[in-house]
Amino acid sequence: MHSITISLFVSLIAATLRLSTPIIFAALGGVISERSGVVNIGLEGIMIAGAFFAVLGSYLTQNAWVGILFAILAGMGIALIHAVLSINLRADQTISGVSINIFSAALMSFLLFKIFAREGQTDGVTQLSYPKEFFKSIPFIGNLLAELNWFVFIAFILAILLHLMLYYTPLGLRIRSVGEHPKAADTLGINVYKIRYLCVLLSGAFAGLGGASLSLGATNLFREGMVSGKGFIALAAMIFGNWKPFGALAASLLFGFAEAFRIVAQGFGWKVPDEVYYSFPYVLTMLMLAGFVGKTTPPAADGIPYTKGER
Amino acid sequence: MKKLIALMATLTLTVGLFSGCAKQESQQPQQPNKPQIRIGLATDEGGKGDKSFNDAAIAGLERIKAEYGIEPQIIESRSADDYEPNLTTLAADNDLIFGVGFKMADALKTVAQNNPDKKFAIVDSVVDLPNVASYVFKEEEGSFLMGVIAGKMTKTNIVGFLGGSKFELIEKFEAGFRAGVKAVNPKAKVIVQYANTFSDVALGYEIAKKMYNDGADVIYHAAGGAGLGLFNAAKEMKKWAIGVDSDQAVLVPDKADVILASMIKRVDTATYTAAKAAIEGTFKPGTIVLGLKEDGVGISKTINPAVPKEVIDLANKYKQAIIEGKFTVPSKPSEVDSFQAPQI
């Protein structure tokens, strides 16, 4: 009995980590973009592009790492549209983001048809190989590690790197100052546009990775609709995490846990309607927002285009 | 310069909106000497090339095209908001209009009421109007046979059912499957879980992993894209999976080694039959039910070599018994407990 409880615990944690991973990537992407003052609603669309291009890269080269590289580049490519629209052209960032979501989904369906000559889904491609047996031999946490994939590790490492970058490097200070008070930053000689471009492109790379973690992590193919709103959950996680890398990480894990818990709880055989289980992630979010999270404060210049020299 | 970039960016994004519509076919029949009927079909969001439901519906009309030279007009729906406009468009140019998928029932009802002189056919749902033929399937009968295979193949005496959303339609798969398992292996337990999504592959993977971890060694799915996650979990954990709607071992070739068999739904039979009837002037409104007897559901051609011949023979015996009407397969999960399968 004891070992069964432990294995249930391990599989719950492993499922939480796996389900959180795509959300962590995209939420971190949201953090870096918004910290520089650009709202990025287009995370969902960028994830779709990342998911598709990851499969494409792996399909063309039989190498999943190339797939990941493709996903990063595709994410940056889509993000570049957002950057041009919202930084140079000072478009409404919400509208630009929404149109990117629609555009990206349609473009990927189109490319799917053109490149794979089929619609709906691609064939299976080479996945990232993962040394399951090696991890299994590690004492204590081996059983847990064996259940993960490389993306989980990459997500955590990126969260730490982003935290260090934002709070402990001159570049991070510049990014934060551009997001809080671009005019002051500009007067001090910081190129606001350059910083914002960098951050939006990075956010595209992150969200593209998030897409790749869906199409090469949990499975090995791209299917239309497979992102299914994770980009929007990531936005919520970013706000929930108060625009901080570790906050976004924790919030993403919470969403992942809620999803994993509902899968496990459905197996308990409680006599309640299924809808109760489906609502877990949402109820949990509301409870946390209402009870445990204080006031969240976005960067002061978030969503406001900057015009150089304007009074 | 800035305006030019803005204009180009706007154009790119706008054109992107239409890329989904690029593949419409609207050729009219070329033989003007023969009075021919024109046939239109609107898919649901799955669209052309889903290698499943919509493709099967179109395959039925391809047969019509080969036999009668009638080129169908096909429009894909990108979202539920497209159903009504698409059907209305088709109704303007065609004599027989197909709506594919139960989600289109409401839209088809409205359009059929507005066009009482046109003939309509809906697959997978019932619309009770004097100009609509409704084609529904006995999914429970096909699923029963999958239950027979699963019940015989399980070594742990635990099998799983992964459903998409808890609709009456998907519950027919569940009921038939559980009844099939019960018929050949009363000791076996069936774990049932609904994903509440047909598209989230990652979630399907997680649920399947959970079921396999709980001891299941065969899982049958009726969950569309979420079911693709099941195949991945099966492959990773070296367990068995059973496919649905079409021959999934052919469609997902890299997972064919873990797919025991698939329950196929002959949507092509439905569209072919309806179109043929309309062409020959024998089109009748009402509900047409396609079961094992009518070749509306069945076992896929591809059956995993791991399934012993005795098991296939047993499934075929049950199939024969159902066709002969020796017993009725329950179509609601609540009826499974009282279901008693005859000994075969």
mmCIF file with all atom_site columns, C-alpha atoms in Angstrom, chain A residues 109-273:
data_model
loop_
_atom_site.group_PDB
_atom_site.id
_atom_site.type_symbol
_atom_site.label_atom_id
_atom_site.label_alt_id
_atom_site.label_comp_id
_atom_site.label_asym_id
_atom_site.label_entity_id
_atom_site.label_seq_id
_atom_site.pdbx_PDB_ins_code
_atom_site.Cartn_x
_atom_site.Cartn_y
_atom_site.Cartn_z
_atom_site.occupancy
_atom_site.B_iso_or_equiv
_atom_site.pdbx_formal_charge
_atom_site.auth_seq_id
_atom_site.auth_comp_id
_atom_site.auth_asym_id
_atom_site.auth_atom_id
_atom_site.pdbx_PDB_model_num
ATOM 1   C CA . SER A 1 109 ? -2.739  25.315 -41.176 1.00 0.00 ? 109 SER A CA 1
ATOM 2   C CA . PHE A 1 110 ? -1.728  26.626 -44.560 1.00 0.00 ? 110 PHE A CA 1
ATOM 3   C CA . LEU A 1 111 ? 1.917   25.548 -44.194 1.00 0.00 ? 111 LEU A CA 1
ATOM 4   C CA . LEU A 1 112 ? 0.800   22.188 -42.856 1.00 0.00 ? 112 LEU A CA 1
ATOM 5   C CA . PHE A 1 113 ? -1.151  21.656 -46.043 1.00 0.00 ? 113 PHE A CA 1
ATOM 6   C CA . LYS A 1 114 ? 1.620   22.963 -48.291 1.00 0.00 ? 114 LYS A CA 1
ATOM 7   C CA . ILE A 1 115 ? 4.542   21.157 -46.699 1.00 0.00 ? 115 ILE A CA 1
ATOM 8   C CA . PHE A 1 116 ? 3.084   17.926 -45.368 1.00 0.00 ? 116 PHE A CA 1
ATOM 9   C CA . ALA A 1 117 ? 0.399   17.740 -48.070 1.00 0.00 ? 117 ALA A CA 1
ATOM 10  C CA . ARG A 1 118 ? -2.179  16.915 -45.463 1.00 0.00 ? 118 ARG A CA 1
ATOM 11  C CA . GLU A 1 119 ? -4.417  18.756 -43.105 1.00 0.00 ? 119 GLU A CA 1
ATOM 12  C CA . GLY A 1 120 ? -5.262  18.395 -39.450 1.00 0.00 ? 120 GLY A CA 1
ATOM 13  C CA . GLN A 1 121 ? -2.029  16.822 -38.264 1.00 0.00 ? 121 GLN A CA 1
ATOM 14  C CA . THR A 1 122 ? 1.488   15.920 -39.317 1.00 0.00 ? 122 THR A CA 1
ATOM 15  C CA . ASP A 1 123 ? 3.136   12.532 -39.240 1.00 0.00 ? 123 ASP A CA 1
ATOM 16  C CA . GLY A 1 124 ? 5.155   11.544 -36.209 1.00 0.00 ? 124 GLY A CA 1
ATOM 17  C CA . VAL A 1 125 ? 8.732   12.839 -36.193 1.00 0.00 ? 125 VAL A CA 1
ATOM 18  C CA . THR A 1 126 ? 11.901  12.157 -34.219 1.00 0.00 ? 126 THR A CA 1
ATOM 19  C CA . GLN A 1 127 ? 11.462  13.103 -30.572 1.00 0.00 ? 127 GLN A CA 1
ATOM 20  C CA . LEU A 1 128 ? 14.146  14.309 -28.191 1.00 0.00 ? 128 LEU A CA 1
ATOM 21  C CA . SER A 1 129 ? 15.839  11.247 -26.800 1.00 0.00 ? 129 SER A CA 1
ATOM 22  C CA . TYR A 1 130 ? 15.758  11.167 -23.043 1.00 0.00 ? 130 TYR A CA 1
ATOM 23  C CA . PRO A 1 131 ? 18.027  8.956  -20.942 1.00 0.00 ? 131 PRO A CA 1
ATOM 24  C CA . LYS A 1 132 ? 15.218  7.417  -18.919 1.00 0.00 ? 132 LYS A CA 1
ATOM 25  C CA . GLU A 1 133 ? 17.242  4.454  -17.702 1.00 0.00 ? 133 GLU A CA 1
ATOM 26  C CA . PHE A 1 134 ? 20.113  6.640  -16.557 1.00 0.00 ? 134 PHE A CA 1
ATOM 27  C CA . PHE A 1 135 ? 17.798  8.867  -14.524 1.00 0.00 ? 135 PHE A CA 1
ATOM 28  C CA . LYS A 1 136 ? 16.045  5.854  -13.076 1.00 0.00 ? 136 LYS A CA 1
ATOM 29  C CA . SER A 1 137 ? 19.303  4.684  -11.534 1.00 0.00 ? 137 SER A CA 1
ATOM 30  C CA . ILE A 1 138 ? 19.606  7.868  -9.455  1.00 0.00 ? 138 ILE A CA 1
ATOM 31  C CA . PRO A 1 139 ? 18.548  7.152  -5.870  1.00 0.00 ? 139 PRO A CA 1
ATOM 32  C CA . PHE A 1 140 ? 15.455  8.770  -4.287  1.00 0.00 ? 140 PHE A CA 1
ATOM 33  C CA . ILE A 1 141 ? 14.383  11.080 -7.116  1.00 0.00 ? 141 ILE A CA 1
ATOM 34  C CA . GLY A 1 142 ? 15.239  8.731  -9.989  1.00 0.00 ? 142 GLY A CA 1
ATOM 35  C CA . ASN A 1 143 ? 11.650  7.570  -10.446 1.00 0.00 ? 143 ASN A CA 1
ATOM 36  C CA . LEU A 1 144 ? 10.504  11.155 -10.781 1.00 0.00 ? 144 LEU A CA 1
ATOM 37  C CA . LEU A 1 145 ? 13.294  12.292 -13.093 1.00 0.00 ? 145 LEU A CA 1
ATOM 38  C CA . ALA A 1 146 ? 12.711  9.311  -15.384 1.00 0.00 ? 146 ALA A CA 1
ATOM 39  C CA . GLU A 1 147 ? 9.165   10.521 -15.996 1.00 0.00 ? 147 GLU A CA 1
ATOM 40  C CA . LEU A 1 148 ? 10.181  13.966 -17.254 1.00 0.00 ? 148 LEU A CA 1
ATOM 41  C CA . ASN A 1 149 ? 11.587  15.241 -20.526 1.00 0.00 ? 149 ASN A CA 1
ATOM 42  C CA . TRP A 1 150 ? 14.338  17.725 -21.370 1.00 0.00 ? 150 TRP A CA 1
ATOM 43  C CA . PHE A 1 151 ? 11.882  20.586 -21.774 1.00 0.00 ? 151 PHE A CA 1
ATOM 44  C CA . VAL A 1 152 ? 11.039  20.506 -18.080 1.00 0.00 ? 152 VAL A CA 1
ATOM 45  C CA . PHE A 1 153 ? 14.685  21.101 -17.208 1.00 0.00 ? 153 PHE A CA 1
ATOM 46  C CA . ILE A 1 154 ? 15.102  23.790 -19.839 1.00 0.00 ? 154 ILE A CA 1
ATOM 47  C CA . ALA A 1 155 ? 12.039  25.629 -18.506 1.00 0.00 ? 155 ALA A CA 1
ATOM 48  C CA . PHE A 1 156 ? 13.388  25.751 -14.957 1.00 0.00 ? 156 PHE A CA 1
ATOM 49  C CA . ILE A 1 157 ? 16.845  26.786 -16.088 1.00 0.00 ? 157 ILE A CA 1
ATOM 50  C CA . LEU A 1 158 ? 15.390  29.572 -18.213 1.00 0.00 ? 158 LEU A CA 1
ATOM 51  C CA . ALA A 1 159 ? 13.339  30.837 -15.268 1.00 0.00 ? 159 ALA A CA 1
ATOM 52  C CA . ILE A 1 160 ? 16.492  31.103 -13.161 1.00 0.00 ? 160 ILE A CA 1
ATOM 53  C CA . LEU A 1 161 ? 18.475  32.728 -15.977 1.00 0.00 ? 161 LEU A CA 1
ATOM 54  C CA . LEU A 1 162 ? 15.724  35.246 -16.629 1.00 0.00 ? 162 LEU A CA 1
ATOM 55  C CA . HIS A 1 163 ? 15.545  36.110 -12.944 1.00 0.00 ? 163 HIS A CA 1
ATOM 56  C CA . LEU A 1 164 ? 19.307  36.662 -12.783 1.00 0.00 ? 164 LEU A CA 1
ATOM 57  C CA . MET A 1 165 ? 19.242  38.671 -15.979 1.00 0.00 ? 165 MET A CA 1
ATOM 58  C CA . LEU A 1 166 ? 16.420  40.941 -14.900 1.00 0.00 ? 166 LEU A CA 1
ATOM 59  C CA . TYR A 1 167 ? 17.646  41.664 -11.394 1.00 0.00 ? 167 TYR A CA 1
ATOM 60  C CA . TYR A 1 168 ? 21.392  41.248 -11.419 1.00 0.00 ? 168 TYR A CA 1
ATOM 61  C CA . THR A 1 169 ? 22.668  42.569 -14.751 1.00 0.00 ? 169 THR A CA 1
ATOM 62  C CA . PRO A 1 170 ? 22.876  46.092 -16.226 1.00 0.00 ? 170 PRO A CA 1
ATOM 63  C CA . LEU A 1 171 ? 20.762  44.883 -19.137 1.00 0.00 ? 171 LEU A CA 1
ATOM 64  C CA . GLY A 1 172 ? 18.047  43.765 -16.712 1.00 0.00 ? 172 GLY A CA 1
ATOM 65  C CA . LEU A 1 173 ? 18.067  47.144 -15.045 1.00 0.00 ? 173 LEU A CA 1
ATOM 66  C CA . ARG A 1 174 ? 17.720  48.798 -18.428 1.00 0.00 ? 174 ARG A CA 1
ATOM 67  C CA . ILE A 1 175 ? 14.824  46.537 -19.388 1.00 0.00 ? 175 ILE A CA 1
ATOM 68  C CA . ARG A 1 176 ? 13.001  47.289 -16.152 1.00 0.00 ? 176 ARG A CA 1
ATOM 69  C CA . SER A 1 177 ? 13.596  51.020 -16.431 1.00 0.00 ? 177 SER A CA 1
ATOM 70  C CA . VAL A 1 178 ? 12.305  51.024 -20.012 1.00 0.00 ? 178 VAL A CA 1
ATOM 71  C CA . GLY A 1 179 ? 9.174   49.278 -18.807 1.00 0.00 ? 179 GLY A CA 1
ATOM 72  C CA . GLU A 1 180 ? 8.660   51.632 -15.880 1.00 0.00 ? 180 GLU A CA 1
ATOM 73  C CA . HIS A 1 181 ? 9.663   54.996 -17.269 1.00 0.00 ? 181 HIS A CA 1
ATOM 74  C CA . PRO A 1 182 ? 10.894  54.920 -20.850 1.00 0.00 ? 182 PRO A CA 1
ATOM 75  C CA . LYS A 1 183 ? 11.399  58.680 -20.999 1.00 0.00 ? 183 LYS A CA 1
ATOM 76  C CA . ALA A 1 184 ? 13.735  58.706 -18.022 1.00 0.00 ? 184 ALA A CA 1
ATOM 77  C CA . ALA A 1 185 ? 15.615  55.781 -19.513 1.00 0.00 ? 185 ALA A CA 1
ATOM 78  C CA . ASP A 1 186 ? 15.854  57.562 -22.830 1.00 0.00 ? 186 ASP A CA 1
ATOM 79  C CA . THR A 1 187 ? 17.278  60.695 -21.225 1.00 0.00 ? 187 THR A CA 1
ATOM 80  C CA . LEU A 1 188 ? 19.974  58.550 -19.691 1.00 0.00 ? 188 LEU A CA 1
ATOM 81  C CA . GLY A 1 189 ? 20.988  57.317 -23.119 1.00 0.00 ? 189 GLY A CA 1
ATOM 82  C CA . ILE A 1 190 ? 19.216  53.953 -23.175 1.00 0.00 ? 190 ILE A CA 1
ATOM 83  C CA . ASN A 1 191 ? 17.846  53.058 -26.577 1.00 0.00 ? 191 ASN A CA 1
ATOM 84  C CA . VAL A 1 192 ? 14.223  52.321 -25.685 1.00 0.00 ? 192 VAL A CA 1
ATOM 85  C CA . TYR A 1 193 ? 13.355  50.856 -29.085 1.00 0.00 ? 193 TYR A CA 1
ATOM 86  C CA . LYS A 1 194 ? 16.364  48.558 -29.102 1.00 0.00 ? 194 LYS A CA 1
ATOM 87  C CA . ILE A 1 195 ? 15.605  47.213 -25.634 1.00 0.00 ? 195 ILE A CA 1
ATOM 88  C CA . ARG A 1 196 ? 11.962  46.671 -26.500 1.00 0.00 ? 196 ARG A CA 1
ATOM 89  C CA . TYR A 1 197 ? 12.835  44.900 -29.740 1.00 0.00 ? 197 TYR A CA 1
ATOM 90  C CA . LEU A 1 198 ? 15.208  42.614 -27.888 1.00 0.00 ? 198 LEU A CA 1
ATOM 91  C CA . CYS A 1 199 ? 12.601  41.774 -25.272 1.00 0.00 ? 199 CYS A CA 1
ATOM 92  C CA . VAL A 1 200 ? 9.773   41.091 -27.706 1.00 0.00 ? 200 VAL A CA 1
ATOM 93  C CA . LEU A 1 201 ? 12.052  38.862 -29.801 1.00 0.00 ? 201 LEU A CA 1
ATOM 94  C CA . LEU A 1 202 ? 13.159  37.001 -26.676 1.00 0.00 ? 202 LEU A CA 1
ATOM 95  C CA . SER A 1 203 ? 9.545   36.541 -25.680 1.00 0.00 ? 203 SER A CA 1
ATOM 96  C CA . GLY A 1 204 ? 8.943   35.036 -29.127 1.00 0.00 ? 204 GLY A CA 1
ATOM 97  C CA . ALA A 1 205 ? 11.834  32.650 -28.601 1.00 0.00 ? 205 ALA A CA 1
ATOM 98  C CA . PHE A 1 206 ? 10.443  31.600 -25.212 1.00 0.00 ? 206 PHE A CA 1
ATOM 99  C CA . ALA A 1 207 ? 6.891   31.089 -26.460 1.00 0.00 ? 207 ALA A CA 1
ATOM 100 C CA . GLY A 1 208 ? 8.244   29.247 -29.513 1.00 0.00 ? 208 GLY A CA 1
ATOM 101 C CA . LEU A 1 209 ? 10.051  26.889 -27.137 1.00 0.00 ? 209 LEU A CA 1
ATOM 102 C CA . GLY A 1 210 ? 6.785   26.468 -25.269 1.00 0.00 ? 210 GLY A CA 1
ATOM 103 C CA . GLY A 1 211 ? 5.156   25.358 -28.503 1.00 0.00 ? 211 GLY A CA 1
ATOM 104 C CA . ALA A 1 212 ? 8.009   22.948 -29.166 1.00 0.00 ? 212 ALA A CA 1
ATOM 105 C CA . SER A 1 213 ? 7.579   21.459 -25.701 1.00 0.00 ? 213 SER A CA 1
ATOM 106 C CA . LEU A 1 214 ? 4.027   20.526 -26.738 1.00 0.00 ? 214 LEU A CA 1
ATOM 107 C CA . SER A 1 215 ? 4.777   19.050 -30.126 1.00 0.00 ? 215 SER A CA 1
ATOM 108 C CA . LEU A 1 216 ? 8.089   17.344 -29.287 1.00 0.00 ? 216 LEU A CA 1
ATOM 109 C CA . GLY A 1 217 ? 7.660   16.820 -25.547 1.00 0.00 ? 217 GLY A CA 1
ATOM 110 C CA . ALA A 1 218 ? 4.334   15.199 -24.766 1.00 0.00 ? 218 ALA A CA 1
ATOM 111 C CA . THR A 1 219 ? 3.965   13.835 -28.271 1.00 0.00 ? 219 THR A CA 1
ATOM 112 C CA . ASN A 1 220 ? 5.826   13.885 -31.564 1.00 0.00 ? 220 ASN A CA 1
ATOM 113 C CA . LEU A 1 221 ? 3.473   15.519 -34.004 1.00 0.00 ? 221 LEU A CA 1
ATOM 114 C CA . PHE A 1 222 ? 1.717   18.783 -34.687 1.00 0.00 ? 222 PHE A CA 1
ATOM 115 C CA . ARG A 1 223 ? -2.039  18.880 -34.651 1.00 0.00 ? 223 ARG A CA 1
ATOM 116 C CA . GLU A 1 224 ? -4.202  21.915 -35.227 1.00 0.00 ? 224 GLU A CA 1
ATOM 117 C CA . GLY A 1 225 ? -5.631  23.118 -31.952 1.00 0.00 ? 225 GLY A CA 1
ATOM 118 C CA . MET A 1 226 ? -3.040  21.317 -29.831 1.00 0.00 ? 226 MET A CA 1
ATOM 119 C CA . VAL A 1 227 ? -1.987  24.530 -28.059 1.00 0.00 ? 227 VAL A CA 1
ATOM 120 C CA . SER A 1 228 ? -5.637  24.912 -27.005 1.00 0.00 ? 228 SER A CA 1
ATOM 121 C CA . GLY A 1 229 ? -5.447  28.107 -24.986 1.00 0.00 ? 229 GLY A CA 1
ATOM 122 C CA . LYS A 1 230 ? -2.185  27.468 -23.129 1.00 0.00 ? 230 LYS A CA 1
ATOM 123 C CA . GLY A 1 231 ? -0.861  30.829 -24.324 1.00 0.00 ? 231 GLY A CA 1
ATOM 124 C CA . PHE A 1 232 ? -3.738  32.568 -22.580 1.00 0.00 ? 232 PHE A CA 1
ATOM 125 C CA . ILE A 1 233 ? -3.239  30.556 -19.410 1.00 0.00 ? 233 ILE A CA 1
ATOM 126 C CA . ALA A 1 234 ? 0.384   31.675 -19.571 1.00 0.00 ? 234 ALA A CA 1
ATOM 127 C CA . LEU A 1 235 ? -0.769  35.293 -19.697 1.00 0.00 ? 235 LEU A CA 1
ATOM 128 C CA . ALA A 1 236 ? -2.814  34.667 -16.578 1.00 0.00 ? 236 ALA A CA 1
ATOM 129 C CA . ALA A 1 237 ? 0.184   33.002 -14.938 1.00 0.00 ? 237 ALA A CA 1
ATOM 130 C CA . MET A 1 238 ? 2.319   36.015 -15.755 1.00 0.00 ? 238 MET A CA 1
ATOM 131 C CA . ILE A 1 239 ? -0.118  38.455 -14.157 1.00 0.00 ? 239 ILE A CA 1
ATOM 132 C CA . PHE A 1 240 ? -0.680  36.051 -11.289 1.00 0.00 ? 240 PHE A CA 1
ATOM 133 C CA . GLY A 1 241 ? 3.078   35.902 -10.793 1.00 0.00 ? 241 GLY A CA 1
ATOM 134 C CA . ASN A 1 242 ? 3.220   39.681 -10.618 1.00 0.00 ? 242 ASN A CA 1
ATOM 135 C CA . TRP A 1 243 ? 5.382   40.051 -13.772 1.00 0.00 ? 243 TRP A CA 1
ATOM 136 C CA . LYS A 1 244 ? 8.293   38.279 -12.052 1.00 0.00 ? 244 LYS A CA 1
ATOM 137 C CA . PRO A 1 245 ? 10.073  35.190 -13.448 1.00 0.00 ? 245 PRO A CA 1
ATOM 138 C CA . PHE A 1 246 ? 9.773   33.141 -10.262 1.00 0.00 ? 246 PHE A CA 1
ATOM 139 C CA . GLY A 1 247 ? 6.235   34.335 -9.715  1.00 0.00 ? 247 GLY A CA 1
ATOM 140 C CA . ALA A 1 248 ? 5.292   33.255 -13.228 1.00 0.00 ? 248 ALA A CA 1
ATOM 141 C CA . LEU A 1 249 ? 7.063   29.944 -12.652 1.00 0.00 ? 249 LEU A CA 1
ATOM 142 C CA . ALA A 1 250 ? 5.126   29.294 -9.456  1.00 0.00 ? 250 ALA A CA 1
ATOM 143 C CA . ALA A 1 251 ? 1.822   30.319 -11.026 1.00 0.00 ? 251 ALA A CA 1
ATOM 144 C CA . SER A 1 252 ? 2.445   28.046 -14.036 1.00 0.00 ? 252 SER A CA 1
ATOM 145 C CA . LEU A 1 253 ? 3.208   25.161 -11.704 1.00 0.00 ? 253 LEU A CA 1
ATOM 146 C CA . LEU A 1 254 ? -0.035  25.855 -9.896  1.00 0.00 ? 254 LEU A CA 1
ATOM 147 C CA . PHE A 1 255 ? -2.010  25.697 -13.143 1.00 0.00 ? 255 PHE A CA 1
ATOM 148 C CA . GLY A 1 256 ? -0.190  22.511 -14.085 1.00 0.00 ? 256 GLY A CA 1
ATOM 149 C CA . PHE A 1 257 ? -0.919  21.036 -10.680 1.00 0.00 ? 257 PHE A CA 1
ATOM 150 C CA . ALA A 1 258 ? -4.611  21.867 -10.926 1.00 0.00 ? 258 ALA A CA 1
ATOM 151 C CA . GLU A 1 259 ? -4.791  20.081 -14.270 1.00 0.00 ? 259 GLU A CA 1
ATOM 152 C CA . ALA A 1 260 ? -2.802  17.081 -13.048 1.00 0.00 ? 260 ALA A CA 1
ATOM 153 C CA . PHE A 1 261 ? -4.838  16.886 -9.869  1.00 0.00 ? 261 PHE A CA 1
ATOM 154 C CA . ARG A 1 262 ? -8.092  16.798 -11.761 1.00 0.00 ? 262 ARG A CA 1
ATOM 155 C CA . ILE A 1 263 ? -6.825  13.843 -13.803 1.00 0.00 ? 263 ILE A CA 1
ATOM 156 C CA . VAL A 1 264 ? -5.925  11.988 -10.628 1.00 0.00 ? 264 VAL A CA 1
ATOM 157 C CA . ALA A 1 265 ? -9.062  13.061 -8.753  1.00 0.00 ? 265 ALA A CA 1
ATOM 158 C CA . GLN A 1 266 ? -11.306 11.800 -11.541 1.00 0.00 ? 266 GLN A CA 1
ATOM 159 C CA . GLY A 1 267 ? -9.954  8.374  -10.708 1.00 0.00 ? 267 GLY A CA 1
ATOM 160 C CA . PHE A 1 268 ? -11.020 8.570  -7.049  1.00 0.00 ? 268 PHE A CA 1
ATOM 161 C CA . GLY A 1 269 ? -14.545 7.644  -8.042  1.00 0.00 ? 269 GLY A CA 1
ATOM 162 C CA . TRP A 1 270 ? -16.280 10.404 -6.101  1.00 0.00 ? 270 TRP A CA 1
ATOM 163 C CA . LYS A 1 271 ? -19.905 10.669 -7.030  1.00 0.00 ? 271 LYS A CA 1
ATOM 164 C CA . VAL A 1 272 ? -19.742 14.192 -8.436  1.00 0.00 ? 272 VAL A CA 1
ATOM 165 C CA . PRO A 1 273 ? -20.363 15.425 -11.970 1.00 0.00 ? 273 PRO A CA 1
#
